[in-house]
Amino acid sequence: MTEHRPVLAVIGAGPAGLAAALAAAARGVRVVLIDSAAEAGGQFYRQPAQGLGARRPQALHHQWRTWERLRAGIDTHLAADRVTHLKDRHVWCVEGESDGFSVHALIGPEQEESGTVRADGVLLATGGYEKVLPFPGWTLPGVVTAGGAQALLKGGLVLPGRTAVVAGTGSLLLPVATGLAAAGARVVALVESAGPGDFVRRARTWAAAPAKLAEGAGYAARLLRHRVPMMTRHVVTEAHGTERLEAVTVAALDAEGRPLPGTRRRIDCDTLAVGHGLLPHTDLAEGLGCSLDGPSVCVDDEQRTDVPGVWAAGETTGIGGSTLSLAEGHIAGRSAAARLTGTVPDPREWAPAARTRTRLRSFFAALDAAYAARPARWTEQVTDETVVCRCEEVTAGAVREAVGTLGAGDLRTVKLLTRAGMGWCQGRVCEPGVAGVAGCAPTPARRLLARPVPLGVLAAPAHPTSEQ
């Protein structure tokens, strides 16, 4: 008679999901690892398509040895039937039931059919996505997100252009700029809105995380080697072009975050990789009713949410990089394994990971504060003609009219009056920009579905075939 093993559904196969799957599978739990990509690794360890025949994929990554250990561990558990890896599965809903959970996912690139995984517990490792703020010209071909440029390079071995400007704010800009330069692009400027003084004032925090300090120094050295000019306390105010991007205008910022008169300069380029930090993916957590702290999912010391049977780890609990994600995933996997098998978790078992978590959470809180140290006045540069919701082609002028003339006082009303956020992305891309232009605070969406779903899937029988 086969012994029943509890099933843990781990959603997301990035650093947090892989660490959680390894920790749980090693302790008697059957793990179903569900991910939207064709290969494990997530955004951080994104792999080139196999058909490209990449000879040295490690050249596009750091921490490659960590990835190799994760991959080897997962392969071992796959061979022993302790882990099932479901690829190309786009989870659109997780239902809590009396005896567990049903995880519904669209299958394959066509996403016209759905499969269901039944699980005793769910671990959300859904990662984060980029925050991009609108500015005149940001919809031109050739303007991409910083993470999009990195994804093209890692996953497709493709340069988005030959002459690039990397701009915005946040720690992602450094690896993007160095990656593009190393791959052969001419990076003519790295434009960062934060200033050196914002980081110097937090020197004691950086000293507490020497590995991160060394990582940042390594990126700076590579930028120098590739002769990439770094323009701090600067911002891209406009992108120029007719059919596609031809140049950008860059300006220095004053203490209030406004462009300084007389500092604007035009830089020719065919690519602008722009990003303004990352936001946690919380759609599935919100659908389950998990509490949020600002944009992040709330968890306790075991990475448990306030919904019984649901854990969360990695960027969905707060943006903090791969090392923090690995620590949180390890803790969450151990906790889930103990509780699903009916034993009492022993925090001493994950004490080293907990210390790493504490140290890195403090580090990234200080880093976020440094990047946001000065007030931003970016909305003043957004003209009324600038499109702020690309799906519905809603302009900043329409949003301002909804607030100033029609009396909208919150994002929901702005959405009803302008259709901003009603398109394919359902506000995931445009919400920060629309909120900023409207002067409204972003609010949790509480979406029932985490992604667009074909009507045929919703109309299918209530109990589709299980994928386990």
Short mmCIF file of C-alpha atoms in Angstrom, two decimals:
data_model
loop_
_atom_site.label_atom_id
_atom_site.label_comp_id
_atom_site.label_asym_id
_atom_site.label_seq_id
_atom_site.Cartn_x
_atom_site.Cartn_y
_atom_site.Cartn_z
CA MET A 1 0.00 0.00 0.00
CA THR A 2 1.44 3.34 -1.06
CA GLU A 3 2.04 5.76 1.79
CA HIS A 4 0.21 9.06 1.37
CA ARG A 5 2.48 12.06 1.21
CA PRO A 6 1.13 15.59 1.61
CA VAL A 7 1.27 17.65 -1.56
CA LEU A 8 2.73 21.16 -1.59
CA ALA A 9 2.09 23.27 -4.70
CA VAL A 10 4.98 25.71 -5.20
CA ILE A 11 4.00 28.43 -7.67
CA GLY A 12 7.07 29.95 -9.28
CA ALA A 13 10.40 28.33 -10.15
CA GLY A 14 12.73 31.24 -9.44
CA PRO A 15 15.24 31.30 -6.55
CA ALA A 16 12.57 31.28 -3.80
CA GLY A 17 10.47 28.55 -5.41
CA LEU A 18 13.44 26.31 -6.13
CA ALA A 19 14.83 26.67 -2.60
CA ALA A 20 11.39 25.94 -1.14
CA ALA A 21 10.88 22.90 -3.37
CA LEU A 22 14.26 21.45 -2.36
CA ALA A 23 13.66 22.02 1.36
CA ALA A 24 10.15 20.53 1.33
CA ALA A 25 10.92 17.54 -0.91
CA ALA A 26 13.87 16.55 1.29
CA ARG A 27 11.52 16.31 4.28
CA GLY A 28 8.84 13.95 3.06
CA VAL A 29 6.48 16.24 1.16
CA ARG A 30 5.54 15.68 -2.47
CA VAL A 31 6.16 18.94 -4.34
CA VAL A 32 4.42 20.09 -7.50
CA LEU A 33 6.50 22.95 -8.92
CA ILE A 34 4.36 25.09 -11.25
CA ASP A 35 5.91 27.75 -13.48
CA SER A 36 5.00 29.77 -16.56
CA ALA A 37 8.40 29.42 -18.22
CA ALA A 38 9.71 26.60 -20.38
CA GLU A 39 12.65 26.10 -18.01
CA ALA A 40 13.20 26.64 -14.29
CA GLY A 41 15.19 29.61 -13.05
CA GLY A 42 12.75 32.50 -12.99
CA GLN A 43 13.83 35.95 -14.12
CA PHE A 44 17.08 35.86 -12.16
CA TYR A 45 18.33 32.55 -13.62
CA ARG A 46 16.53 32.93 -16.95
CA GLN A 47 17.95 30.38 -19.41
CA PRO A 48 18.53 30.79 -23.16
CA ALA A 49 16.14 28.80 -25.33
CA GLN A 50 17.65 25.36 -25.92
CA GLY A 51 17.45 25.74 -29.68
CA LEU A 52 19.87 28.69 -29.56
CA GLY A 53 22.75 26.45 -28.54
CA ALA A 54 24.32 28.93 -26.12
CA ARG A 55 27.90 27.80 -25.47
CA ARG A 56 28.55 29.90 -22.34
CA PRO A 57 25.22 30.86 -20.73
CA GLN A 58 27.06 31.49 -17.45
CA ALA A 59 28.58 34.60 -19.03
CA LEU A 60 25.17 36.28 -18.74
CA HIS A 61 24.76 35.51 -15.03
CA HIS A 62 26.40 35.90 -11.68
CA GLN A 63 25.93 33.33 -8.91
CA TRP A 64 26.01 30.64 -11.61
CA ARG A 65 27.33 28.02 -9.17
CA THR A 66 24.30 28.59 -6.96
CA TRP A 67 22.06 27.97 -9.96
CA GLU A 68 23.93 24.76 -10.79
CA ARG A 69 23.42 23.49 -7.22
CA LEU A 70 19.71 24.31 -7.36
CA ARG A 71 19.29 22.63 -10.73
CA ALA A 72 21.18 19.52 -9.63
CA GLY A 73 19.05 19.26 -6.48
CA ILE A 74 15.80 19.57 -8.43
CA ASP A 75 16.98 16.99 -10.97
CA THR A 76 17.71 14.55 -8.12
CA HIS A 77 14.23 14.99 -6.64
CA LEU A 78 12.62 14.72 -10.09
CA ALA A 79 14.37 11.39 -10.64
CA ALA A 80 13.20 10.15 -7.24
CA ASP A 81 9.59 11.24 -7.96
CA ARG A 82 9.58 13.63 -5.02
CA VAL A 83 9.09 16.67 -7.28
CA THR A 84 6.88 17.13 -10.33
CA HIS A 85 7.77 20.14 -12.49
CA LEU A 86 4.89 21.50 -14.56
CA LYS A 87 6.28 23.92 -17.17
CA ASP A 88 4.37 26.42 -19.31
CA ARG A 89 1.62 26.64 -16.70
CA HIS A 90 0.14 30.10 -16.16
CA VAL A 91 -1.71 30.06 -12.84
CA TRP A 92 -4.89 32.11 -13.01
CA CYS A 93 -6.61 31.18 -9.75
CA VAL A 94 -5.99 29.33 -6.48
CA GLU A 95 -9.12 28.15 -4.70
CA GLY A 96 -9.13 27.39 -1.01
CA GLU A 97 -11.34 24.39 -0.19
CA SER A 98 -12.29 22.49 2.96
CA ASP A 99 -9.64 19.83 2.40
CA GLY A 100 -6.91 21.80 0.63
CA PHE A 101 -6.45 23.90 -2.48
CA SER A 102 -7.10 23.74 -6.22
CA VAL A 103 -4.51 25.50 -8.38
CA HIS A 104 -5.87 26.34 -11.84
CA ALA A 105 -3.40 27.06 -14.64
CA LEU A 106 -3.60 27.74 -18.37
CA ILE A 107 -1.48 25.28 -20.34
CA GLY A 108 1.18 26.05 -22.95
CA PRO A 109 1.79 29.07 -25.14
CA GLU A 110 -1.75 29.00 -26.60
CA GLN A 111 -3.30 29.14 -23.09
CA GLU A 112 -6.62 27.80 -24.37
CA GLU A 113 -6.91 24.89 -21.93
CA SER A 114 -6.67 24.75 -18.17
CA GLY A 115 -5.36 22.08 -15.80
CA THR A 116 -5.82 21.77 -12.06
CA VAL A 117 -3.44 20.68 -9.31
CA ARG A 118 -4.87 19.54 -5.99
CA ALA A 119 -2.65 20.32 -3.01
CA ASP A 120 -2.68 20.24 0.77
CA GLY A 121 -0.71 23.47 0.95
CA VAL A 122 0.36 26.30 -1.37
CA LEU A 123 3.63 28.22 -1.42
CA LEU A 124 3.57 31.45 -3.41
CA ALA A 125 6.92 32.34 -4.98
CA THR A 126 5.52 34.50 -7.75
CA GLY A 127 8.33 37.07 -7.81
CA GLY A 128 8.05 40.70 -8.86
CA TYR A 129 7.55 42.85 -11.91
CA GLU A 130 8.89 46.18 -13.10
CA LYS A 131 7.53 49.57 -12.19
CA VAL A 132 7.72 51.93 -15.14
CA LEU A 133 6.57 55.55 -14.94
CA PRO A 134 5.35 57.32 -18.10
CA PHE A 135 7.10 60.25 -19.76
CA PRO A 136 6.77 61.86 -23.21
CA GLY A 137 7.88 59.38 -25.88
CA TRP A 138 7.91 56.27 -23.67
CA THR A 139 5.67 54.35 -26.13
CA LEU A 140 8.13 54.64 -29.03
CA PRO A 141 9.56 51.40 -30.45
CA GLY A 142 13.04 51.07 -28.99
CA VAL A 143 11.94 52.02 -25.48
CA VAL A 144 11.91 48.85 -23.37
CA THR A 145 11.88 48.10 -19.68
CA ALA A 146 15.24 47.44 -18.04
CA GLY A 147 14.15 43.92 -17.16
CA GLY A 148 12.85 43.42 -20.70
CA ALA A 149 16.26 44.26 -22.11
CA GLN A 150 17.83 41.79 -19.68
CA ALA A 151 15.29 39.10 -20.61
CA LEU A 152 16.04 39.54 -24.32
CA LEU A 153 19.73 39.16 -23.60
CA LYS A 154 19.49 36.17 -21.23
CA GLY A 155 16.61 34.29 -22.85
CA GLY A 156 17.03 35.14 -26.51
CA LEU A 157 20.72 36.10 -26.76
CA VAL A 158 19.44 39.24 -28.48
CA LEU A 159 20.57 42.84 -28.09
CA PRO A 160 17.58 45.23 -28.08
CA GLY A 161 19.75 47.75 -29.97
CA ARG A 162 23.30 48.82 -30.70
CA THR A 163 23.42 52.18 -28.86
CA ALA A 164 21.67 52.17 -25.50
CA VAL A 165 20.78 54.45 -22.62
CA VAL A 166 19.85 52.71 -19.34
CA ALA A 167 17.76 54.98 -17.13
CA GLY A 168 15.43 55.28 -14.15
CA THR A 169 16.27 54.23 -10.63
CA GLY A 170 16.95 51.06 -8.66
CA SER A 171 19.54 48.36 -8.30
CA LEU A 172 18.43 46.56 -11.49
CA LEU A 173 20.00 49.25 -13.67
CA LEU A 174 23.57 48.21 -12.84
CA PRO A 175 23.38 44.58 -14.03
CA VAL A 176 21.36 45.64 -17.07
CA ALA A 177 23.93 48.25 -18.12
CA THR A 178 26.90 45.93 -17.54
CA GLY A 179 25.15 43.04 -19.28
CA LEU A 180 24.36 45.08 -22.39
CA ALA A 181 27.90 46.48 -22.53
CA ALA A 182 29.48 43.04 -22.13
CA ALA A 183 27.28 41.67 -24.92
CA GLY A 184 28.51 44.29 -27.37
CA ALA A 185 26.07 47.20 -27.09
CA ARG A 186 27.47 50.70 -26.75
CA VAL A 187 25.94 51.98 -23.52
CA VAL A 188 26.27 55.74 -23.87
CA ALA A 189 24.83 56.59 -20.43
CA LEU A 190 23.50 55.09 -17.23
CA VAL A 191 21.04 57.71 -15.94
CA GLU A 192 20.15 57.27 -12.24
CA SER A 193 17.82 59.68 -10.42
CA ALA A 194 19.31 58.92 -6.98
CA GLY A 195 22.53 60.65 -5.92
CA PRO A 196 25.74 59.45 -4.22
CA GLY A 197 24.95 61.36 -1.03
CA ASP A 198 21.76 59.35 -0.55
CA PHE A 199 23.92 56.23 -0.22
CA VAL A 200 26.87 57.68 1.71
CA ARG A 201 24.55 58.63 4.57
CA ARG A 202 23.74 54.94 5.04
CA ALA A 203 27.33 53.66 5.04
CA ARG A 204 26.89 51.67 8.26
CA THR A 205 24.14 49.59 6.65
CA TRP A 206 26.28 48.77 3.61
CA ALA A 207 29.13 47.63 5.89
CA ALA A 208 26.77 45.06 7.44
CA ALA A 209 26.33 43.38 4.04
CA PRO A 210 29.86 43.09 2.60
CA ALA A 211 28.84 40.64 -0.14
CA LYS A 212 26.32 43.12 -1.53
CA LEU A 213 28.90 45.90 -1.27
CA ALA A 214 31.37 43.79 -3.24
CA GLU A 215 28.70 43.01 -5.84
CA GLY A 216 27.99 46.70 -6.35
CA ALA A 217 31.71 47.46 -6.59
CA GLY A 218 32.04 44.75 -9.23
CA TYR A 219 29.34 46.32 -11.36
CA ALA A 220 30.99 49.75 -11.00
CA ALA A 221 34.33 48.31 -12.11
CA ARG A 222 32.76 46.74 -15.19
CA LEU A 223 31.06 50.02 -16.08
CA LEU A 224 34.44 51.75 -15.90
CA ARG A 225 36.02 49.04 -18.01
CA HIS A 226 33.38 49.51 -20.69
CA ARG A 227 33.61 53.32 -20.35
CA VAL A 228 29.93 53.74 -19.52
CA PRO A 229 29.24 57.28 -18.23
CA MET A 230 27.13 57.24 -15.06
CA MET A 231 24.91 60.28 -14.59
CA THR A 232 23.54 60.41 -11.04
CA ARG A 233 20.77 62.81 -9.96
CA HIS A 234 19.68 62.87 -13.60
CA VAL A 235 16.50 61.78 -15.36
CA VAL A 236 15.28 61.14 -18.90
CA THR A 237 12.63 63.79 -19.51
CA GLU A 238 11.65 62.80 -23.05
CA ALA A 239 12.27 60.21 -25.75
CA HIS A 240 12.43 61.42 -29.36
CA GLY A 241 11.76 59.75 -32.70
CA THR A 242 9.28 59.35 -35.54
CA GLU A 243 8.98 55.67 -36.45
CA ARG A 244 11.22 54.55 -33.57
CA LEU A 245 13.52 55.90 -30.87
CA GLU A 246 16.28 58.20 -32.12
CA ALA A 247 17.39 60.10 -29.00
CA VAL A 248 16.52 61.02 -25.42
CA THR A 249 16.71 64.26 -23.46
CA VAL A 250 18.41 64.02 -20.07
CA ALA A 251 18.43 66.65 -17.31
CA ALA A 252 19.98 67.06 -13.88
CA LEU A 253 17.62 67.16 -10.88
CA ASP A 254 17.42 69.71 -8.09
CA ALA A 255 16.79 68.87 -4.42
CA GLU A 256 13.03 68.74 -5.07
CA GLY A 257 13.32 66.31 -7.97
CA ARG A 258 12.71 68.89 -10.70
CA PRO A 259 14.92 69.27 -13.81
CA LEU A 260 17.45 72.07 -13.33
CA PRO A 261 17.19 74.86 -15.91
CA GLY A 262 20.01 74.83 -18.43
CA THR A 263 21.03 71.20 -17.81
CA ARG A 264 19.03 69.46 -20.53
CA ARG A 265 21.09 67.62 -23.13
CA ARG A 266 20.18 65.34 -26.02
CA ILE A 267 21.77 61.89 -26.32
CA ASP A 268 21.46 59.90 -29.54
CA CYS A 269 20.50 56.23 -29.06
CA ASP A 270 18.37 53.51 -30.62
CA THR A 271 17.45 51.83 -27.31
CA LEU A 272 16.28 53.13 -23.95
CA ALA A 273 16.10 50.52 -21.18
CA VAL A 274 14.14 52.18 -18.39
CA GLY A 275 12.85 51.05 -15.00
CA HIS A 276 11.86 52.54 -11.67
CA GLY A 277 12.27 49.59 -9.32
CA LEU A 278 10.24 46.43 -8.83
CA LEU A 279 6.85 45.61 -7.33
CA PRO A 280 5.78 42.28 -5.78
CA HIS A 281 3.41 40.00 -7.70
CA THR A 282 0.50 39.64 -5.28
CA ASP A 283 -2.49 38.74 -7.49
CA LEU A 284 -2.76 35.12 -6.31
CA ALA A 285 -2.21 36.12 -2.68
CA GLU A 286 -4.91 38.78 -2.90
CA GLY A 287 -7.30 36.30 -4.51
CA LEU A 288 -6.76 33.95 -1.56
CA GLY A 289 -7.42 36.77 0.91
CA CYS A 290 -3.85 37.11 2.24
CA SER A 291 -3.14 40.38 4.05
CA LEU A 292 -0.75 42.89 2.51
CA ASP A 293 1.67 45.33 4.07
CA GLY A 294 1.79 48.07 1.46
CA PRO A 295 2.59 46.29 -1.82
CA SER A 296 3.95 43.10 -0.18
CA VAL A 297 2.36 39.94 1.20
CA CYS A 298 2.48 39.75 5.00
CA VAL A 299 4.25 36.70 6.45
CA ASP A 300 5.39 35.57 9.91
CA ASP A 301 8.79 34.18 10.93
CA GLU A 302 7.97 30.89 9.15
CA GLN A 303 6.96 32.72 5.94
CA ARG A 304 3.31 31.80 6.61
CA THR A 305 0.58 34.15 5.42
CA ASP A 306 -2.51 34.72 7.54
CA VAL A 307 -4.42 32.23 5.35
CA PRO A 308 -3.95 28.72 6.82
CA GLY A 309 -2.01 26.43 4.50
CA VAL A 310 -0.51 29.27 2.43
CA TRP A 311 3.15 30.30 2.57
CA ALA A 312 4.90 33.05 0.60
CA ALA A 313 8.58 33.67 -0.13
CA GLY A 314 10.83 35.79 -2.30
CA GLU A 315 9.94 39.04 -4.03
CA THR A 316 6.20 38.62 -3.37
CA THR A 317 6.92 39.39 0.31
CA GLY A 318 9.14 42.37 -0.55
CA ILE A 319 11.78 43.09 -3.19
CA GLY A 320 15.17 41.93 -1.97
CA GLY A 321 17.17 40.03 -4.59
CA SER A 322 18.06 36.40 -5.12
CA THR A 323 20.00 35.72 -1.90
CA LEU A 324 17.11 36.92 0.27
CA SER A 325 14.70 34.92 -1.90
CA LEU A 326 16.77 31.77 -1.41
CA ALA A 327 16.76 32.24 2.37
CA GLU A 328 13.01 32.88 2.52
CA GLY A 329 12.28 29.95 0.21
CA HIS A 330 14.35 27.61 2.37
CA ILE A 331 12.53 28.69 5.53
CA ALA A 332 9.12 28.45 3.88
CA GLY A 333 9.84 24.99 2.47
CA ARG A 334 10.98 23.64 5.82
CA SER A 335 8.01 25.15 7.64
CA ALA A 336 5.52 23.82 5.09
CA ALA A 337 7.03 20.33 5.20
CA ALA A 338 6.83 20.20 8.99
CA ARG A 339 3.29 21.49 9.26
CA LEU A 340 1.91 19.44 6.38
CA THR A 341 3.38 16.25 7.88
CA GLY A 342 1.98 17.06 11.31
CA THR A 343 5.22 17.88 13.13
CA VAL A 344 6.20 21.00 15.04
CA PRO A 345 8.66 23.19 13.11
CA ASP A 346 12.00 23.77 14.83
CA PRO A 347 13.31 27.25 13.96
CA ARG A 348 16.82 26.14 14.90
CA GLU A 349 16.86 24.09 11.69
CA TRP A 350 16.76 27.24 9.58
CA ALA A 351 18.63 29.61 11.90
CA PRO A 352 21.38 30.49 9.36
CA ALA A 353 18.76 31.32 6.71
CA ALA A 354 16.84 33.41 9.27
CA ARG A 355 19.96 35.43 10.06
CA THR A 356 20.53 36.03 6.36
CA ARG A 357 16.90 37.08 6.00
CA THR A 358 17.14 39.58 8.86
CA ARG A 359 20.38 41.09 7.58
CA LEU A 360 19.21 41.41 3.97
CA ARG A 361 15.78 42.77 4.82
CA SER A 362 17.51 45.55 6.74
CA PHE A 363 19.91 46.12 3.85
CA PHE A 364 17.20 46.39 1.22
CA ALA A 365 15.02 48.62 3.40
CA ALA A 366 17.95 51.04 3.57
CA LEU A 367 18.57 50.65 -0.17
CA ASP A 368 14.95 51.49 -0.94
CA ALA A 369 15.20 54.53 1.33
CA ALA A 370 18.33 55.69 -0.50
CA TYR A 371 16.69 55.41 -3.91
CA ALA A 372 13.61 57.28 -2.63
CA ALA A 373 15.50 59.75 -0.44
CA ARG A 374 14.42 62.87 -2.31
CA PRO A 375 10.91 63.89 -3.45
CA ALA A 376 10.11 63.02 -7.05
CA ARG A 377 8.35 65.47 -9.36
CA TRP A 378 8.12 63.20 -12.37
CA THR A 379 4.43 63.91 -12.99
CA GLU A 380 5.26 67.53 -13.80
CA GLN A 381 7.14 66.32 -16.90
CA VAL A 382 4.17 64.25 -18.15
CA THR A 383 2.35 66.32 -20.77
CA ASP A 384 -1.41 66.04 -21.27
CA GLU A 385 -0.75 64.30 -24.61
CA THR A 386 1.36 61.54 -23.01
CA VAL A 387 -0.32 58.13 -23.04
CA VAL A 388 -0.36 56.71 -19.51
CA CYS A 389 -2.48 53.58 -20.15
CA ARG A 390 -1.19 51.88 -23.26
CA CYS A 391 -3.86 49.16 -23.49
CA GLU A 392 -6.73 51.68 -23.66
CA GLU A 393 -4.67 54.62 -25.04
CA VAL A 394 -5.70 56.90 -22.17
CA THR A 395 -3.73 60.14 -21.96
CA ALA A 396 -2.55 62.03 -18.89
CA GLY A 397 -4.90 64.84 -19.91
CA ALA A 398 -7.92 62.52 -19.69
CA VAL A 399 -6.84 61.38 -16.22
CA ARG A 400 -6.35 64.95 -15.06
CA GLU A 401 -9.77 65.91 -16.43
CA ALA A 402 -11.36 63.01 -14.54
CA VAL A 403 -9.85 64.31 -11.29
CA GLY A 404 -10.01 68.08 -11.79
CA THR A 405 -13.29 68.43 -13.71
CA LEU A 406 -15.31 65.29 -13.05
CA GLY A 407 -14.38 64.96 -9.37
CA ALA A 408 -12.72 61.52 -9.30
CA GLY A 409 -11.07 61.04 -5.91
CA ASP A 410 -9.72 57.50 -6.15
CA LEU A 411 -8.25 55.14 -8.73
CA ARG A 412 -11.42 53.12 -9.12
CA THR A 413 -13.39 56.20 -10.13
CA VAL A 414 -10.60 57.30 -12.48
CA LYS A 415 -10.77 53.87 -14.08
CA LEU A 416 -14.56 54.04 -14.52
CA LEU A 417 -14.38 57.51 -16.08
CA THR A 418 -11.38 57.00 -18.38
CA ARG A 419 -11.00 53.20 -18.87
CA ALA A 420 -7.41 53.47 -17.63
CA GLY A 421 -6.51 50.00 -16.35
CA MET A 422 -9.34 48.19 -18.14
CA GLY A 423 -7.16 46.68 -20.86
CA TRP A 424 -5.23 43.43 -21.21
CA CYS A 425 -2.86 44.10 -18.30
CA GLN A 426 -5.73 45.14 -15.99
CA GLY A 427 -3.67 47.98 -14.57
CA ARG A 428 -0.62 45.92 -13.65
CA VAL A 429 1.64 48.03 -15.89
CA CYS A 430 -0.07 51.40 -15.87
CA GLU A 431 -1.38 51.66 -12.28
CA PRO A 432 1.69 53.43 -10.78
CA GLY A 433 1.71 55.96 -13.61
CA VAL A 434 -2.04 56.59 -13.57
CA ALA A 435 -2.01 56.88 -9.77
CA GLY A 436 0.84 59.38 -9.89
CA VAL A 437 -0.79 61.58 -12.52
CA ALA A 438 -4.15 61.40 -10.72
CA GLY A 439 -2.62 62.08 -7.32
CA CYS A 440 -4.38 59.00 -5.90
CA ALA A 441 -2.94 56.25 -3.73
CA PRO A 442 -2.65 52.79 -5.36
CA THR A 443 -5.10 50.31 -3.86
CA PRO A 444 -5.10 46.49 -3.75
CA ALA A 445 -7.12 45.22 -6.70
CA ARG A 446 -8.45 42.01 -5.13
CA ARG A 447 -8.77 40.49 -8.59
CA LEU A 448 -10.59 37.17 -8.71
CA LEU A 449 -8.47 36.05 -11.68
CA ALA A 450 -4.72 36.64 -11.77
CA ARG A 451 -4.56 36.80 -15.57
CA PRO A 452 -6.91 36.97 -18.58
CA VAL A 453 -8.71 33.63 -19.08
CA PRO A 454 -10.57 32.44 -22.22
CA LEU A 455 -14.33 32.19 -21.76
CA GLY A 456 -14.13 28.57 -22.89
CA VAL A 457 -11.96 27.76 -19.87
CA LEU A 458 -14.38 29.45 -17.48
CA ALA A 459 -17.30 27.60 -19.07
CA ALA A 460 -15.56 24.20 -18.84
CA PRO A 461 -16.78 21.52 -16.39
CA ALA A 462 -16.12 22.33 -12.75
CA HIS A 463 -13.66 19.44 -12.32
CA PRO A 464 -11.08 19.39 -15.12
CA THR A 465 -8.50 16.65 -15.28
CA SER A 466 -5.86 16.87 -12.56
CA GLU A 467 -2.27 17.39 -13.73
CA GLN A 468 -0.66 15.58 -10.82
#
